[in-house]
Amino acid sequence: MIDSRTQDQPNWRVVTILTWAMLVVAPAVYLIIALFVDAKGMQAPAGNDVVFYILFVVALTDPLLAFIIEPSEIGKFKAGKSAAKTAGNLFLTVSIVKMAMVEAVYIFGLVSYLVTGRLDYMLYFYPLGILWSYVHWPRREKFTRLLEELNRP
């Protein structure tokens, strides 16, 4: 049985720094880049709107993959096949994967801007990214639920 008091806790300082860097600072940097880069000359000759719609659909569904990856990683951990040696490391690994999927939403927005030259297309991705950030933001309660999941047979 894994006990949250004796089990190696995730390094919450690292988790906090990575979370803020990936889900707050990076999207702000992407927005600043978009404001300083004139994408009008970089537009693709055709299919601009199609690229935007494709990326937006991918942005809607990409972070959903975390709900498939997390149980898979938990199963590997229980079977002893995981590189994470502790529940804290497993939580950190899964959190980073989730945050990377959310950050991809913001990157898709930047790519949409660079391809279409329309800043409004980029900004459509930000509410979606904020929503996914809220869903996947690492919290201590989520770590507690992970411990409960690891204790189930």
PDB file of C-alpha atoms in Angstrom:
ATOM      1  CA  MET A   1       0.000   0.000   0.000  1.00  0.00           C
ATOM      2  CA  ILE A   2       1.309   3.439  -0.927  1.00  0.00           C
ATOM      3  CA  ASP A   3       1.001   6.004   1.843  1.00  0.00           C
ATOM      4  CA  SER A   4       1.105   9.688   0.945  1.00  0.00           C
ATOM      5  CA  ARG A   5       3.054  10.475   4.136  1.00  0.00           C
ATOM      6  CA  THR A   6       5.854   7.995   3.550  1.00  0.00           C
ATOM      7  CA  GLN A   7       5.747   7.886  -0.223  1.00  0.00           C
ATOM      8  CA  ASP A   8       8.104  10.090  -2.156  1.00  0.00           C
ATOM      9  CA  GLN A   9       5.987  13.154  -2.843  1.00  0.00           C
ATOM     10  CA  PRO A  10       6.445  14.937  -6.144  1.00  0.00           C
ATOM     11  CA  ASN A  11       8.727  17.930  -5.872  1.00  0.00           C
ATOM     12  CA  TRP A  12       5.940  20.513  -5.763  1.00  0.00           C
ATOM     13  CA  ARG A  13       8.370  23.337  -6.436  1.00  0.00           C
ATOM     14  CA  VAL A  14       9.382  21.724  -9.736  1.00  0.00           C
ATOM     15  CA  VAL A  15       5.761  20.965 -10.604  1.00  0.00           C
ATOM     16  CA  THR A  16       4.741  24.555  -9.853  1.00  0.00           C
ATOM     17  CA  ILE A  17       7.589  26.101 -11.857  1.00  0.00           C
ATOM     18  CA  LEU A  18       6.972  23.835 -14.854  1.00  0.00           C
ATOM     19  CA  THR A  19       3.234  24.437 -14.738  1.00  0.00           C
ATOM     20  CA  TRP A  20       3.555  28.217 -14.686  1.00  0.00           C
ATOM     21  CA  ALA A  21       6.271  28.141 -17.348  1.00  0.00           C
ATOM     22  CA  MET A  22       4.350  25.877 -19.718  1.00  0.00           C
ATOM     23  CA  LEU A  23       0.785  27.057 -19.185  1.00  0.00           C
ATOM     24  CA  VAL A  24       1.177  30.770 -18.408  1.00  0.00           C
ATOM     25  CA  VAL A  25       4.565  32.150 -19.467  1.00  0.00           C
ATOM     26  CA  ALA A  26       4.918  30.255 -22.765  1.00  0.00           C
ATOM     27  CA  PRO A  27       1.473  31.293 -24.103  1.00  0.00           C
ATOM     28  CA  ALA A  28       2.262  34.900 -23.153  1.00  0.00           C
ATOM     29  CA  VAL A  29       5.565  34.652 -25.035  1.00  0.00           C
ATOM     30  CA  TYR A  30       3.757  33.232 -28.081  1.00  0.00           C
ATOM     31  CA  LEU A  31       1.376  36.178 -28.001  1.00  0.00           C
ATOM     32  CA  ILE A  32       4.254  38.649 -27.724  1.00  0.00           C
ATOM     33  CA  ILE A  33       5.980  36.956 -30.660  1.00  0.00           C
ATOM     34  CA  ALA A  34       2.791  37.241 -32.704  1.00  0.00           C
ATOM     35  CA  LEU A  35       2.490  40.929 -31.895  1.00  0.00           C
ATOM     36  CA  PHE A  36       6.047  41.636 -33.046  1.00  0.00           C
ATOM     37  CA  VAL A  37       6.140  39.362 -36.099  1.00  0.00           C
ATOM     38  CA  ASP A  38       4.326  40.494 -39.194  1.00  0.00           C
ATOM     39  CA  ALA A  39       2.944  37.258 -40.599  1.00  0.00           C
ATOM     40  CA  LYS A  40       1.379  38.886 -43.647  1.00  0.00           C
ATOM     41  CA  GLY A  41       4.430  38.040 -45.754  1.00  0.00           C
ATOM     42  CA  MET A  42       4.667  34.473 -44.440  1.00  0.00           C
ATOM     43  CA  GLN A  43       1.170  33.398 -45.390  1.00  0.00           C
ATOM     44  CA  ALA A  44       0.770  30.165 -47.278  1.00  0.00           C
ATOM     45  CA  PRO A  45      -0.481  30.738 -50.823  1.00  0.00           C
ATOM     46  CA  ALA A  46      -3.597  28.599 -50.415  1.00  0.00           C
ATOM     47  CA  GLY A  47      -5.586  26.672 -47.839  1.00  0.00           C
ATOM     48  CA  ASN A  48      -5.016  29.079 -44.968  1.00  0.00           C
ATOM     49  CA  ASP A  49      -8.456  28.688 -43.484  1.00  0.00           C
ATOM     50  CA  VAL A  50      -8.340  24.918 -43.883  1.00  0.00           C
ATOM     51  CA  VAL A  51      -5.142  24.757 -41.819  1.00  0.00           C
ATOM     52  CA  PHE A  52      -6.800  26.850 -39.107  1.00  0.00           C
ATOM     53  CA  TYR A  53      -9.841  24.561 -38.942  1.00  0.00           C
ATOM     54  CA  ILE A  54      -7.727  21.406 -38.890  1.00  0.00           C
ATOM     55  CA  LEU A  55      -5.534  22.753 -36.085  1.00  0.00           C
ATOM     56  CA  PHE A  56      -8.564  23.915 -34.134  1.00  0.00           C
ATOM     57  CA  VAL A  57     -10.160  20.462 -34.280  1.00  0.00           C
ATOM     58  CA  VAL A  58      -6.861  18.907 -33.196  1.00  0.00           C
ATOM     59  CA  ALA A  59      -6.644  21.463 -30.346  1.00  0.00           C
ATOM     60  CA  LEU A  60     -10.127  20.454 -29.208  1.00  0.00           C
ATOM     61  CA  THR A  61      -9.205  16.779 -29.037  1.00  0.00           C
ATOM     62  CA  ASP A  62      -5.444  16.631 -28.358  1.00  0.00           C
ATOM     63  CA  PRO A  63      -5.619  17.155 -24.561  1.00  0.00           C
ATOM     64  CA  LEU A  64      -8.249  14.413 -24.380  1.00  0.00           C
ATOM     65  CA  LEU A  65      -5.444  11.946 -25.060  1.00  0.00           C
ATOM     66  CA  ALA A  66      -4.220  12.581 -21.519  1.00  0.00           C
ATOM     67  CA  PHE A  67      -7.241  10.633 -20.283  1.00  0.00           C
ATOM     68  CA  ILE A  68      -5.886   7.637 -22.219  1.00  0.00           C
ATOM     69  CA  ILE A  69      -2.212   8.128 -21.393  1.00  0.00           C
ATOM     70  CA  GLU A  70      -2.656   8.478 -17.623  1.00  0.00           C
ATOM     71  CA  PRO A  71      -4.338   5.067 -17.074  1.00  0.00           C
ATOM     72  CA  SER A  72      -1.742   3.503 -19.355  1.00  0.00           C
ATOM     73  CA  GLU A  73       1.089   4.964 -17.274  1.00  0.00           C
ATOM     74  CA  ILE A  74      -0.618   3.849 -14.053  1.00  0.00           C
ATOM     75  CA  GLY A  75      -0.905   0.330 -15.452  1.00  0.00           C
ATOM     76  CA  LYS A  76       2.784   0.294 -16.366  1.00  0.00           C
ATOM     77  CA  PHE A  77       3.673   1.584 -12.910  1.00  0.00           C
ATOM     78  CA  LYS A  78       1.629  -1.130 -11.192  1.00  0.00           C
ATOM     79  CA  ALA A  79       3.211  -3.779 -13.405  1.00  0.00           C
ATOM     80  CA  GLY A  80       6.690  -2.503 -12.553  1.00  0.00           C
ATOM     81  CA  LYS A  81       7.454  -1.568 -16.165  1.00  0.00           C
ATOM     82  CA  SER A  82       7.457   2.188 -15.596  1.00  0.00           C
ATOM     83  CA  ALA A  83      10.623   4.289 -15.483  1.00  0.00           C
ATOM     84  CA  ALA A  84       9.056   6.233 -12.595  1.00  0.00           C
ATOM     85  CA  LYS A  85      10.242   4.601  -9.371  1.00  0.00           C
ATOM     86  CA  THR A  86       7.867   6.436  -7.058  1.00  0.00           C
ATOM     87  CA  ALA A  87       4.328   7.732  -7.179  1.00  0.00           C
ATOM     88  CA  GLY A  88       5.753  11.259  -7.022  1.00  0.00           C
ATOM     89  CA  ASN A  89       7.820  10.657 -10.149  1.00  0.00           C
ATOM     90  CA  LEU A  90       4.821   9.108 -11.884  1.00  0.00           C
ATOM     91  CA  PHE A  91       2.702  12.154 -11.028  1.00  0.00           C
ATOM     92  CA  LEU A  92       5.412  14.500 -12.303  1.00  0.00           C
ATOM     93  CA  THR A  93       5.769  12.542 -15.543  1.00  0.00           C
ATOM     94  CA  VAL A  94       2.033  12.407 -16.216  1.00  0.00           C
ATOM     95  CA  SER A  95       1.686  16.106 -15.336  1.00  0.00           C
ATOM     96  CA  ILE A  96       4.409  17.080 -17.799  1.00  0.00           C
ATOM     97  CA  VAL A  97       2.744  15.050 -20.552  1.00  0.00           C
ATOM     98  CA  LYS A  98      -0.605  16.722 -19.833  1.00  0.00           C
ATOM     99  CA  MET A  99       0.958  20.187 -19.779  1.00  0.00           C
ATOM    100  CA  ALA A 100       2.734  19.516 -23.081  1.00  0.00           C
ATOM    101  CA  MET A 101      -0.592  18.595 -24.666  1.00  0.00           C
ATOM    102  CA  VAL A 102      -2.166  21.796 -23.379  1.00  0.00           C
ATOM    103  CA  GLU A 103       0.785  23.882 -24.528  1.00  0.00           C
ATOM    104  CA  ALA A 104       0.361  22.375 -27.978  1.00  0.00           C
ATOM    105  CA  VAL A 105      -3.018  24.149 -28.156  1.00  0.00           C
ATOM    106  CA  TYR A 106      -1.260  27.507 -27.825  1.00  0.00           C
ATOM    107  CA  ILE A 107       1.403  26.475 -30.338  1.00  0.00           C
ATOM    108  CA  PHE A 108      -1.333  25.545 -32.809  1.00  0.00           C
ATOM    109  CA  GLY A 109      -2.663  29.069 -32.373  1.00  0.00           C
ATOM    110  CA  LEU A 110       0.737  30.560 -33.166  1.00  0.00           C
ATOM    111  CA  VAL A 111       1.079  28.331 -36.220  1.00  0.00           C
ATOM    112  CA  SER A 112      -2.398  29.394 -37.364  1.00  0.00           C
ATOM    113  CA  TYR A 113      -1.330  33.018 -37.094  1.00  0.00           C
ATOM    114  CA  LEU A 114       1.894  32.432 -39.002  1.00  0.00           C
ATOM    115  CA  VAL A 115       0.098  30.542 -41.766  1.00  0.00           C
ATOM    116  CA  THR A 116      -2.926  32.814 -42.119  1.00  0.00           C
ATOM    117  CA  GLY A 117      -1.592  36.161 -40.953  1.00  0.00           C
ATOM    118  CA  ARG A 118      -4.745  36.637 -38.864  1.00  0.00           C
ATOM    119  CA  LEU A 119      -4.184  37.349 -35.181  1.00  0.00           C
ATOM    120  CA  ASP A 120      -7.841  36.630 -34.410  1.00  0.00           C
ATOM    121  CA  TYR A 121      -7.317  33.036 -35.539  1.00  0.00           C
ATOM    122  CA  MET A 122      -4.539  32.701 -32.976  1.00  0.00           C
ATOM    123  CA  LEU A 123      -6.685  34.198 -30.239  1.00  0.00           C
ATOM    124  CA  TYR A 124      -9.433  31.611 -30.814  1.00  0.00           C
ATOM    125  CA  PHE A 125      -7.049  29.037 -29.355  1.00  0.00           C
ATOM    126  CA  TYR A 126      -6.479  30.930 -26.098  1.00  0.00           C
ATOM    127  CA  PRO A 127      -9.879  30.335 -24.425  1.00  0.00           C
ATOM    128  CA  LEU A 128      -9.562  26.690 -25.395  1.00  0.00           C
ATOM    129  CA  GLY A 129      -6.049  26.563 -23.931  1.00  0.00           C
ATOM    130  CA  ILE A 130      -7.243  28.228 -20.744  1.00  0.00           C
ATOM    131  CA  LEU A 131     -10.031  25.664 -20.410  1.00  0.00           C
ATOM    132  CA  TRP A 132      -7.620  22.750 -20.920  1.00  0.00           C
ATOM    133  CA  SER A 133      -5.152  24.387 -18.508  1.00  0.00           C
ATOM    134  CA  TYR A 134      -7.847  24.391 -15.837  1.00  0.00           C
ATOM    135  CA  VAL A 135      -8.696  20.745 -16.517  1.00  0.00           C
ATOM    136  CA  HIS A 136      -5.086  19.495 -16.480  1.00  0.00           C
ATOM    137  CA  TRP A 137      -3.549  21.865 -13.896  1.00  0.00           C
ATOM    138  CA  PRO A 138      -1.635  19.674 -11.390  1.00  0.00           C
ATOM    139  CA  ARG A 139      -3.118  19.845  -7.901  1.00  0.00           C
ATOM    140  CA  ARG A 140      -2.415  18.025  -4.665  1.00  0.00           C
ATOM    141  CA  GLU A 141      -5.915  16.506  -4.806  1.00  0.00           C
ATOM    142  CA  LYS A 142      -4.990  14.907  -8.118  1.00  0.00           C
ATOM    143  CA  PHE A 143      -1.897  13.411  -6.502  1.00  0.00           C
ATOM    144  CA  THR A 144      -4.079  12.021  -3.709  1.00  0.00           C
ATOM    145  CA  ARG A 145      -6.406  10.472  -6.312  1.00  0.00           C
ATOM    146  CA  LEU A 146      -3.377   8.975  -8.054  1.00  0.00           C
ATOM    147  CA  LEU A 147      -2.287   7.374  -4.775  1.00  0.00           C
ATOM    148  CA  GLU A 148      -5.784   5.963  -4.316  1.00  0.00           C
ATOM    149  CA  GLU A 149      -5.676   4.567  -7.853  1.00  0.00           C
ATOM    150  CA  LEU A 150      -2.279   2.982  -7.209  1.00  0.00           C
ATOM    151  CA  ASN A 151      -3.610   1.336  -4.040  1.00  0.00           C
ATOM    152  CA  ARG A 152      -6.478  -0.359  -5.883  1.00  0.00           C
ATOM    153  CA  PRO A 153      -5.822  -3.956  -6.906  1.00  0.00           C
TER     154      PRO A 153
END
